[in-house]
Coordinates of C-alpha atoms and ligand atoms in Angstrom, one line a residue:
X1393 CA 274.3 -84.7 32.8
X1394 CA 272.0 -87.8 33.6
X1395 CA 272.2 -90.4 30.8
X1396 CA 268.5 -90.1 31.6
X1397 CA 268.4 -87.0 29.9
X1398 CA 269.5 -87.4 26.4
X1399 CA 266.9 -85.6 24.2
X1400 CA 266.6 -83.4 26.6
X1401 CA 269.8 -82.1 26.4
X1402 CA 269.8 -83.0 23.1
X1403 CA 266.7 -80.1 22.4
X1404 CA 268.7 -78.2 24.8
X1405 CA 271.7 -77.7 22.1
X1406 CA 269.1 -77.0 19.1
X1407 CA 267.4 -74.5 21.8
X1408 CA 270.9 -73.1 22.6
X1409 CA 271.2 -71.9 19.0
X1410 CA 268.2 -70.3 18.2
X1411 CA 266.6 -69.1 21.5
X1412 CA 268.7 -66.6 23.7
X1413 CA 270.3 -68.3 26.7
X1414 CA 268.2 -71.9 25.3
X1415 CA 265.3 -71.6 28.0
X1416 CA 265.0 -68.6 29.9
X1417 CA 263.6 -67.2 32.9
X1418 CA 262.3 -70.0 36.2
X1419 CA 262.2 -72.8 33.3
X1420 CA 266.4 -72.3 32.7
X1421 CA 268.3 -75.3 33.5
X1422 CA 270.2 -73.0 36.2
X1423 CA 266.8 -71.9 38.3
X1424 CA 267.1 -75.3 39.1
X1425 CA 270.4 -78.0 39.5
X1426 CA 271.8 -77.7 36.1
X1427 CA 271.9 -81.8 34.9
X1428 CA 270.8 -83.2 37.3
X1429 CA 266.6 -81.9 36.3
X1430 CA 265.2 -82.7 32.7
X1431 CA 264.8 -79.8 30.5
X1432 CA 261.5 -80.4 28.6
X1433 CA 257.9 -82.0 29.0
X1434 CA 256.3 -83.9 26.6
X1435 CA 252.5 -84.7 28.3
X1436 CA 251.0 -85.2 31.5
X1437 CA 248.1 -86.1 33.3
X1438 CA 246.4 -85.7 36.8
X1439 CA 249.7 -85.2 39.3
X1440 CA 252.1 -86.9 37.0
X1441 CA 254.3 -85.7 33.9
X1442 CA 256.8 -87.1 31.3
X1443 CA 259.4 -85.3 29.9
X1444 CA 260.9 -86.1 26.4
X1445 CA 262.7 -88.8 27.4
X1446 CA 259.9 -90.9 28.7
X1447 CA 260.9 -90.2 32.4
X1448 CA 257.6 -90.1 34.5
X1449 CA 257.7 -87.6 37.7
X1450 CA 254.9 -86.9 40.2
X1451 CA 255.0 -83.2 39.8
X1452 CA 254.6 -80.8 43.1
X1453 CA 255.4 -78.0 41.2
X1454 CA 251.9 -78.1 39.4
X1455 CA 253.6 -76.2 36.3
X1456 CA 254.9 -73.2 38.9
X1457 CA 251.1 -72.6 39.9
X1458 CA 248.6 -73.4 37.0
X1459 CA 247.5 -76.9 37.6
X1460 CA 244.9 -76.8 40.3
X1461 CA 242.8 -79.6 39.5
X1462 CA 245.3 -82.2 37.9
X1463 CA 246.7 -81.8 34.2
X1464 CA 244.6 -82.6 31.3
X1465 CA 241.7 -82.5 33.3
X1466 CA 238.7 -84.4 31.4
X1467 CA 235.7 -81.5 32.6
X1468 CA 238.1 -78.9 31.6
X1469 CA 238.8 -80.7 28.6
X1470 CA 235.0 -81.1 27.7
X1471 CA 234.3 -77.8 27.8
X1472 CA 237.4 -76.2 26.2
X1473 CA 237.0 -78.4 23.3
X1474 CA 233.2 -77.3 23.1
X1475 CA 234.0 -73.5 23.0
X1476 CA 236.9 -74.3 20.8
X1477 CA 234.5 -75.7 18.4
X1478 CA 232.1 -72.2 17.7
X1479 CA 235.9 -70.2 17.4
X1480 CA 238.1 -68.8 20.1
X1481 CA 239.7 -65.2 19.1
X1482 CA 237.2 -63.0 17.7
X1483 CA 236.7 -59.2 17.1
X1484 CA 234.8 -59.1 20.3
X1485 CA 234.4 -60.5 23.7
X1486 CA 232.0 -63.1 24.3
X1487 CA 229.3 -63.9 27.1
X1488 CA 232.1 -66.2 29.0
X1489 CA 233.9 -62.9 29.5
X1490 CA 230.6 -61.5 30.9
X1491 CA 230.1 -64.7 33.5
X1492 CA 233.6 -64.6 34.4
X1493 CA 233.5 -60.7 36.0
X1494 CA 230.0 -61.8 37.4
X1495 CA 231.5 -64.9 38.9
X1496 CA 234.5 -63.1 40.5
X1497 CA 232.3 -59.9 41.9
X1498 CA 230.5 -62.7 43.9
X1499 CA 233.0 -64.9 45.0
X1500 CA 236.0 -62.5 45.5
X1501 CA 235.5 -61.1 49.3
X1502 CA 235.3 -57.4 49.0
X1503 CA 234.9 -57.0 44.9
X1504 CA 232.5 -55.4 42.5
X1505 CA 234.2 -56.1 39.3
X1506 CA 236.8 -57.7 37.3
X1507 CA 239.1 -57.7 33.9
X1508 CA 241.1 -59.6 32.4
X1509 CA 244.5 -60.3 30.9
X1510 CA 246.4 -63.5 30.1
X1511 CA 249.7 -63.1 32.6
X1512 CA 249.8 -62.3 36.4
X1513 CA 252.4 -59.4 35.3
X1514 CA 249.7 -57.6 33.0
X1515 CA 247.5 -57.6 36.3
X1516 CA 249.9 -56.3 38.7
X1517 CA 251.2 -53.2 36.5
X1518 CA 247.7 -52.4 35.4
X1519 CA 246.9 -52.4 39.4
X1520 CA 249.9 -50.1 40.2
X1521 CA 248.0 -47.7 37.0
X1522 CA 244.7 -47.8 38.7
X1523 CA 246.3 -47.1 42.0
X1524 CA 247.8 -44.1 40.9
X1525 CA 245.2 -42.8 38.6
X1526 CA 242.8 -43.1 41.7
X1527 CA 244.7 -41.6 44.3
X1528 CA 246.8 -39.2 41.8
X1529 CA 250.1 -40.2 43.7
X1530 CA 253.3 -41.7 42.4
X1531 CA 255.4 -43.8 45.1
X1532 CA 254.3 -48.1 45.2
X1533 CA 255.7 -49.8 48.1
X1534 CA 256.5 -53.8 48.0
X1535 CA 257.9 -56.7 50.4
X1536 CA 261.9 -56.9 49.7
X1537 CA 262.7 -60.3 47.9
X1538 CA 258.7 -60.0 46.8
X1539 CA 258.4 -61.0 43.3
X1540 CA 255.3 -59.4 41.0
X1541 CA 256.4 -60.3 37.6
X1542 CA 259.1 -59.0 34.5
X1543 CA 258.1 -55.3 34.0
X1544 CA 260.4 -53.2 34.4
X1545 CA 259.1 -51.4 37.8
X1546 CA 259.8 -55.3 39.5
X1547 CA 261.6 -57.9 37.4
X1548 CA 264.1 -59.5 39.7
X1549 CA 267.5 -58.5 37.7
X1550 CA 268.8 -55.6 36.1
X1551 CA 269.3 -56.3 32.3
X1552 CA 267.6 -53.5 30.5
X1553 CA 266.6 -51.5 33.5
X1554 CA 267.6 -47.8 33.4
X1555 CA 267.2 -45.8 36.7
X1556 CA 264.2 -44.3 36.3
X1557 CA 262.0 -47.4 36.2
X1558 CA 262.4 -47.5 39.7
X1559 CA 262.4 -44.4 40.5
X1560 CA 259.1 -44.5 42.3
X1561 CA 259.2 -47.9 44.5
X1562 CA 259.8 -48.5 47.7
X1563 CA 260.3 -51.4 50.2
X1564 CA 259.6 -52.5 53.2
X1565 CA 260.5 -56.1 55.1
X1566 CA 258.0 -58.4 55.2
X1567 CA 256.3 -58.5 59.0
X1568 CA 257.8 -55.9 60.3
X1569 CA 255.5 -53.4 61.5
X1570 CA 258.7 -50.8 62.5
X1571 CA 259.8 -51.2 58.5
X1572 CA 255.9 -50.4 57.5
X1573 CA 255.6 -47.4 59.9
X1574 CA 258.9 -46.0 58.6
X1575 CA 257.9 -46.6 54.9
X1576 CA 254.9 -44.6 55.9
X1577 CA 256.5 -41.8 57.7
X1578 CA 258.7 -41.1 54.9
X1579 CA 256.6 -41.6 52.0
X1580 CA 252.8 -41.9 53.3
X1581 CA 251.6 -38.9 51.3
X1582 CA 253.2 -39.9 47.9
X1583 CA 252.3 -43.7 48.0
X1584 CA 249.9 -44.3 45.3
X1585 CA 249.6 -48.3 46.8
X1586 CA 251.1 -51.1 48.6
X1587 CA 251.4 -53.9 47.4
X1588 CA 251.7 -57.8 48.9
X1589 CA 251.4 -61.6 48.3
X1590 CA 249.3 -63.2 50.8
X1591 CA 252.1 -64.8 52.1
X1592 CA 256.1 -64.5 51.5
X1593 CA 257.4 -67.1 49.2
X1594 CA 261.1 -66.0 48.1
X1595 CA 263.2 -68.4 46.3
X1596 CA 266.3 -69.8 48.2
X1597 CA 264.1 -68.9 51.9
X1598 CA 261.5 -70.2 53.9
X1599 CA 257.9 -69.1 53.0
X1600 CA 256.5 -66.7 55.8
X1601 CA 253.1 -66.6 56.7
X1602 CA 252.0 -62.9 57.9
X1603 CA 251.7 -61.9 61.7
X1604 CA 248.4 -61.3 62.9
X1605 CA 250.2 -57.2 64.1
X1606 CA 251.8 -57.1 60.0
X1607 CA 248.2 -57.2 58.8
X1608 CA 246.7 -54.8 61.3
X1609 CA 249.3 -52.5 60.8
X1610 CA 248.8 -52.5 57.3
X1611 CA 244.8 -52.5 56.9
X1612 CA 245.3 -49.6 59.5
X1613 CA 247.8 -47.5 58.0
X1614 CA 246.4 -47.7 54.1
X1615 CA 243.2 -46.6 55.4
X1616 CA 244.9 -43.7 57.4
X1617 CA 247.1 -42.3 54.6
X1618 CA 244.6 -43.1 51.3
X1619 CA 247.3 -45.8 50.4
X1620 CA 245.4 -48.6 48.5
X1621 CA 246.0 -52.1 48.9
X1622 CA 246.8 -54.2 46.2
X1623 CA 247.1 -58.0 47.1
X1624 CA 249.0 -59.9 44.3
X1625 CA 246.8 -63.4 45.0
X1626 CA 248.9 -64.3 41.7
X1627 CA 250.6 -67.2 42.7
X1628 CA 248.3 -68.1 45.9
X1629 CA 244.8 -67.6 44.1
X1630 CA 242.3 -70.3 44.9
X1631 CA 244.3 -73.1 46.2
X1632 CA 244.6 -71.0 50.2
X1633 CA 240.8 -69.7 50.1
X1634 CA 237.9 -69.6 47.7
X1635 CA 236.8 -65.6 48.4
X1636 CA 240.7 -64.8 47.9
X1637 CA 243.8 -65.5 50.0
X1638 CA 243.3 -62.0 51.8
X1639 CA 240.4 -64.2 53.7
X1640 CA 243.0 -66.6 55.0
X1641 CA 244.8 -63.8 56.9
X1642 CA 242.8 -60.7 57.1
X1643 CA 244.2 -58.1 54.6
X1644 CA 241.6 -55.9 53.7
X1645 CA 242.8 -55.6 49.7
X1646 CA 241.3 -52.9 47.0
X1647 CA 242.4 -54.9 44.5
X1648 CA 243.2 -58.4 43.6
X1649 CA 245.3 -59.6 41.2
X1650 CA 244.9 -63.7 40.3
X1651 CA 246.3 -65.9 37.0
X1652 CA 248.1 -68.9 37.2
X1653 CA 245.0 -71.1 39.1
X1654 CA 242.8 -69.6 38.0
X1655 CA 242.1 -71.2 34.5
X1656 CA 244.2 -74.8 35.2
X1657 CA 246.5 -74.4 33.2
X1658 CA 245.2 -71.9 30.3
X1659 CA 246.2 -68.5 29.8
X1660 CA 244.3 -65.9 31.6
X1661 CA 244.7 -63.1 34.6
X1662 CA 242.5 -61.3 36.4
X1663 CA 242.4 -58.3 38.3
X1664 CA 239.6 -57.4 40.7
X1665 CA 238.6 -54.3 42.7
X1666 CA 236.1 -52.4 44.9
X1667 CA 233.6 -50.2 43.8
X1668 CA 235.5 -47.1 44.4
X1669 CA 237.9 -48.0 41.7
X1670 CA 235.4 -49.0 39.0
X1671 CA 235.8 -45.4 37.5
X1672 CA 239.7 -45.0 38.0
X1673 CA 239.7 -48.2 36.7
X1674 CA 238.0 -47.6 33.3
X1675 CA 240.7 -44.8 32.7
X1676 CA 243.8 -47.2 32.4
X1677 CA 243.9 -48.2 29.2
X1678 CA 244.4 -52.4 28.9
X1679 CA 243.9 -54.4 26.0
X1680 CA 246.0 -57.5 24.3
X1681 CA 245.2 -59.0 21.0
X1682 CA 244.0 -62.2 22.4
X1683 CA 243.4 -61.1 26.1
X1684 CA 239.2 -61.2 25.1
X1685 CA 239.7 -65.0 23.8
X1686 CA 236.7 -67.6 24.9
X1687 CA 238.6 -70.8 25.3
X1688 CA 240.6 -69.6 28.7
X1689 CA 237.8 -67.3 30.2
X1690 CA 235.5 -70.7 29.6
X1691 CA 238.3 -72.7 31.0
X1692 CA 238.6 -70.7 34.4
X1693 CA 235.0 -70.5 34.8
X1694 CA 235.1 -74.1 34.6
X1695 CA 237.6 -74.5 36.8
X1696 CA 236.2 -72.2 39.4
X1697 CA 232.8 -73.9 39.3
X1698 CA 234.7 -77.6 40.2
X1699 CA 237.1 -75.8 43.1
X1700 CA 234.1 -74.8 44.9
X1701 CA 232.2 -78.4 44.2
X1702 CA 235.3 -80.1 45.6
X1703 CA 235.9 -78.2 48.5
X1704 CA 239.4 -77.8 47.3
X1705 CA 241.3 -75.4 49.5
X1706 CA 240.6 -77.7 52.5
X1707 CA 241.1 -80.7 50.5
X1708 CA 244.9 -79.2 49.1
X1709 CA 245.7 -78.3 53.1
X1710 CA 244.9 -81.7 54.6
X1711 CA 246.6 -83.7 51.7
X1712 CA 249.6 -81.0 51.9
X1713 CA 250.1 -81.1 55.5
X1714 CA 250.1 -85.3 54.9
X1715 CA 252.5 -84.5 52.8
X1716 CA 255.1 -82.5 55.0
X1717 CA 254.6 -84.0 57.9
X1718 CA 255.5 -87.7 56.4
X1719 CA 258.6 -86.4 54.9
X1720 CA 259.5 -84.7 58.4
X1721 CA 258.9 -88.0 60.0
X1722 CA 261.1 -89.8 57.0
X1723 CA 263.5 -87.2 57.6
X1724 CA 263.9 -87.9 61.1
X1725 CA 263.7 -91.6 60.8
X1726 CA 266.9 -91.2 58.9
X1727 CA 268.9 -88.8 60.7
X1728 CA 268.2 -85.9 57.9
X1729 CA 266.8 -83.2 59.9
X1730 CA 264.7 -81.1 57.9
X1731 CA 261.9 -78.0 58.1
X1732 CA 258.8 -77.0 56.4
X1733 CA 257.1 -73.7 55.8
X1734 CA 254.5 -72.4 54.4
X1735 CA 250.4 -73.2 54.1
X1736 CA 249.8 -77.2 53.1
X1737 CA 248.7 -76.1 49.8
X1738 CA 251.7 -74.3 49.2
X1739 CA 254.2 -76.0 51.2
X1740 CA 258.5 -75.8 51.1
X1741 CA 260.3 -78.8 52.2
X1742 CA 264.0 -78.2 52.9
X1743 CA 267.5 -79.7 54.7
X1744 CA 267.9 -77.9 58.1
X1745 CA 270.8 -76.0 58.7
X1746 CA 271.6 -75.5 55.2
X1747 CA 272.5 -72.0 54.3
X1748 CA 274.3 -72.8 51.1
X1749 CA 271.5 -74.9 49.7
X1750 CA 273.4 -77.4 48.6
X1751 CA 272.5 -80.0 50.5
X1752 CA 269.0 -79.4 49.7
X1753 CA 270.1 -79.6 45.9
X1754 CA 271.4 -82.7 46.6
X1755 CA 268.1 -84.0 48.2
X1756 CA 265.7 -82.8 45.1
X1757 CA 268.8 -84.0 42.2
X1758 CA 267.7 -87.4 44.5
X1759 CA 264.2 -87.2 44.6
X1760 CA 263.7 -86.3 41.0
X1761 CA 265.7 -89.7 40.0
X1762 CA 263.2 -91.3 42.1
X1763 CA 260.4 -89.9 39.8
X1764 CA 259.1 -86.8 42.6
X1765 CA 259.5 -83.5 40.8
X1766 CA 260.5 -81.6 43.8
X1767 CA 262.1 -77.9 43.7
X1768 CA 265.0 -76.8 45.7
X1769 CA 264.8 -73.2 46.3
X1770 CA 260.9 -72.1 45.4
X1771 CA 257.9 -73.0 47.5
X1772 CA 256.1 -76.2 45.9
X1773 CA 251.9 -76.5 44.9
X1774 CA 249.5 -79.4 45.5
X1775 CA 246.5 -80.1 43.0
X1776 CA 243.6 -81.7 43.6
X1777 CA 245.4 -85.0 41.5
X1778 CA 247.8 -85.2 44.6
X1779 CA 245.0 -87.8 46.6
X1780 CA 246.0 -89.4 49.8
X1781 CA 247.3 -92.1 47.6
X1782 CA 249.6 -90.4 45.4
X1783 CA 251.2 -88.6 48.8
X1784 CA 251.6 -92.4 50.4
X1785 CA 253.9 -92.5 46.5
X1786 CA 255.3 -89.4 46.9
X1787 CA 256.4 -90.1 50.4
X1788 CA 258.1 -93.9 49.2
X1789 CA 260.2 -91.9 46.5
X1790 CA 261.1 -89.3 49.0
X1791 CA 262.2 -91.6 51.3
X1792 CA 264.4 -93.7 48.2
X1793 CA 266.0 -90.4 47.4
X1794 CA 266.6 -90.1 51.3
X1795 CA 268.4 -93.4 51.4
X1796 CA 269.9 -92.5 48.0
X1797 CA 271.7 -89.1 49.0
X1798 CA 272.3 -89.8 52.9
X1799 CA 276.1 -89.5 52.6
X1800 CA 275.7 -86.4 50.5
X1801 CA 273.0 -85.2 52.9
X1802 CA 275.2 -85.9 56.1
X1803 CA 278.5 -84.1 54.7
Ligands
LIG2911 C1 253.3 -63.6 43.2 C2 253.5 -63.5 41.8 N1 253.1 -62.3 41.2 C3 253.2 -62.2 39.8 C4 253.7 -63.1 39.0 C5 253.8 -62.9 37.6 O1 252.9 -63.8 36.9 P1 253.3 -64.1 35.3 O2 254.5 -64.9 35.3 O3 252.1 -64.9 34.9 O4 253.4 -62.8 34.6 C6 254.1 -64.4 39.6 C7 254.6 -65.5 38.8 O5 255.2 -66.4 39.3 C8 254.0 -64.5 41.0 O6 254.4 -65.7 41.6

């Protein structure tokens, strides 16, 4: 363990005792390099964060997704603390929750109407319970290695699964057109919906953007078969396209699922859907004792209102790509061959030629004790805080942990 680290670890112990397995799920100390990342955050603001030991990272990870504008973002701040101010959890839903649907109906490409829940997993099982209430079939088809959240139908993992919870999926391999058409042949008239990210982001792989044929194929065959489309924008929401990722790459979605973006950093999820659903939709129960609470559904209108004043998407893919292809260049410049994938808002940095991963471990372990908060197997996320300026920074500490880690890196 870094002697960096020490109340870090130190909270690690005390979290050891009381909380099963200390921190769990993509916060554990092993979804990272175990000792070599710190453990716990103390406060943060525009692209940068401390954790408790006073250690100061630029942070590409953006909180896995949430932080679109910068942390502690003073407009966001404003109007959260106004809300807060006339009471946040009541026995009702407020006008904000009103503005929010209306916001999304016009914005969303292809959408009539909205709800809301706090987690991007609340949105995608609902979806699969609209789908199946609408079409009145069973069978829901995802990408392999495609991650939709911790119910039970998806969570990666098998703790606490029984057979049966499972029962009715099915997958297919992301871009191929042969896996879709099989999927279909054997299982077209019981699939309820399909669904898919906007792009494929598995951890410990390169992110793969769809084929132009992937898409056709499967706008084409959902129509054919009454399969519905559900495009779980959960992780991509916002930061690829304004009107929805499936405007970046021409899926033709029924419903969309978003969170994480979508309210910078406070708790909410949406999930929207065309017209024909609106009925279906009002059948599948969904409720949460604070999902109707003002101070999030305020914050993401908020937050939408300044994406679309700053232009962001195009803003987050010209910074992002400045990003990559700087540490490509540094990469070269010092004989560390590396490759990128993904979309420049969303991009994944790794060491070529690396199946075990260990290298790239080795790279980020570096880069992180150069203050750049990189992650080695899951794809990273630009905010509107990462300015030209802080990439020139990011870039200096990539190339320190470069130099740092060359004789690891050239092993
Ligand atoms: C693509 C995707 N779908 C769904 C989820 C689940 O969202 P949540 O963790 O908010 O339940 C995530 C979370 O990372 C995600 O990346």
């Amino acid at each position: 363990m870094s002697p960096k680290y020490v109340k870090s670890m130190a909270l690690f112990q005390r979290a050891s005792a009381v909380i099963p397995g200390g921190i769990y799920g993509h916060a554990a100390p092993a979804a990272t390099v175990a000792g070599a990342f710190p453990y716990f955050a103390e406060r943060a603001e525009g692209s940068r964060y401390w954790d408790v030991d006073g250690n100061e990272y630029i942070d590409l990870m953006c909180g896995y997704g949430p932080i679109l504008l910068g942390y502690n973002h003073p407009e966001i701040n404003a109007v959260t603390a106004e809300v807060q101010a006339q009471g946040d959890c009541f026995n009702h839903p407020t006008e904000y929750t009103v503005q929010l649907a209306e916001r999304l109906a016009q914005q969303i490409e292809g959408a009539d109407w909205a709800v809301f829940g706090k987690n991007g997993t609340d949105m995608t099982s609902w979806s699969i319970r609209v789908a199946r209430e609408f079409t009145g079939k069973k069978r829901i088809a995802k990408a392999k290695q495609a991650y939709h959240g911790v119910d039970p139908w998806c969570v990666p993992g098998y703790g606490g699964i029984i057979a049966e919870d499972r029962a009715q999926i099915d997958s297919f391999v992301w871009n191929s057109v042969e896996s879709l058409h099989e999927l279909v042949k054997r299982e077209g008239e019981n699939l309820a919906a399909i669904m898919i990210t906007p792009f494929h982001h598995p951890n410990f792989a390169d992110s793969q953007l769809p084929n132009p044929d992937f898409v056709t194929a499967m706008n084409e065959l959902c129509e054919k078969h009454g399969i519905l489309l559900i495009l779980d924008d959960v992780r991509c929401g916002f930061r690829l396209h304004s009107n929805g990722s499936h405007c970046s790459f021409g899926f033709n979605p029924d419903l969309m699922c978003y969170s994480k973006a979508l309210g910078n950093g406070y708790p909410i999820s949406a999930c929207a859907g065309k017209r024909a659903l609106k009925v279906a939709a009002s059948k599948c129960f969904l409720t949460g004792s604070f999902w109707n609470a003002a101070v999030p559904i305020a914050a993401a209108l908020k937050t939408l209102e300044i994406a679309e004043r700053e232009n962001l998407p195009k803003q987050l893919k010209v910074n992002g790509e400045q990003l990559v292809s700087g540490m490509l260049a540094l990469g070269e410049s010092h004989g560390v061959p590396l490759q990128s994938s993904g979309p420049g808002a969303m991009p994944y940095v790794r060491v070529a030629e690396d199946t075990s991963f260990h290298k790239q471990q080795a790279l980020c372990a570096a880069a992180v004790e150069q203050g750049l908060y990189l992650h080695p197997h899951h794809n990273w996320f630009l905010s509107a805080a990462h300015t030209t300026g802080i990439i020139e920074e990011c870039l200096q500490r990539f190339e320190a942990a470069l130099k740092n880690c060359k004789s690891t890196l050239n092993l």
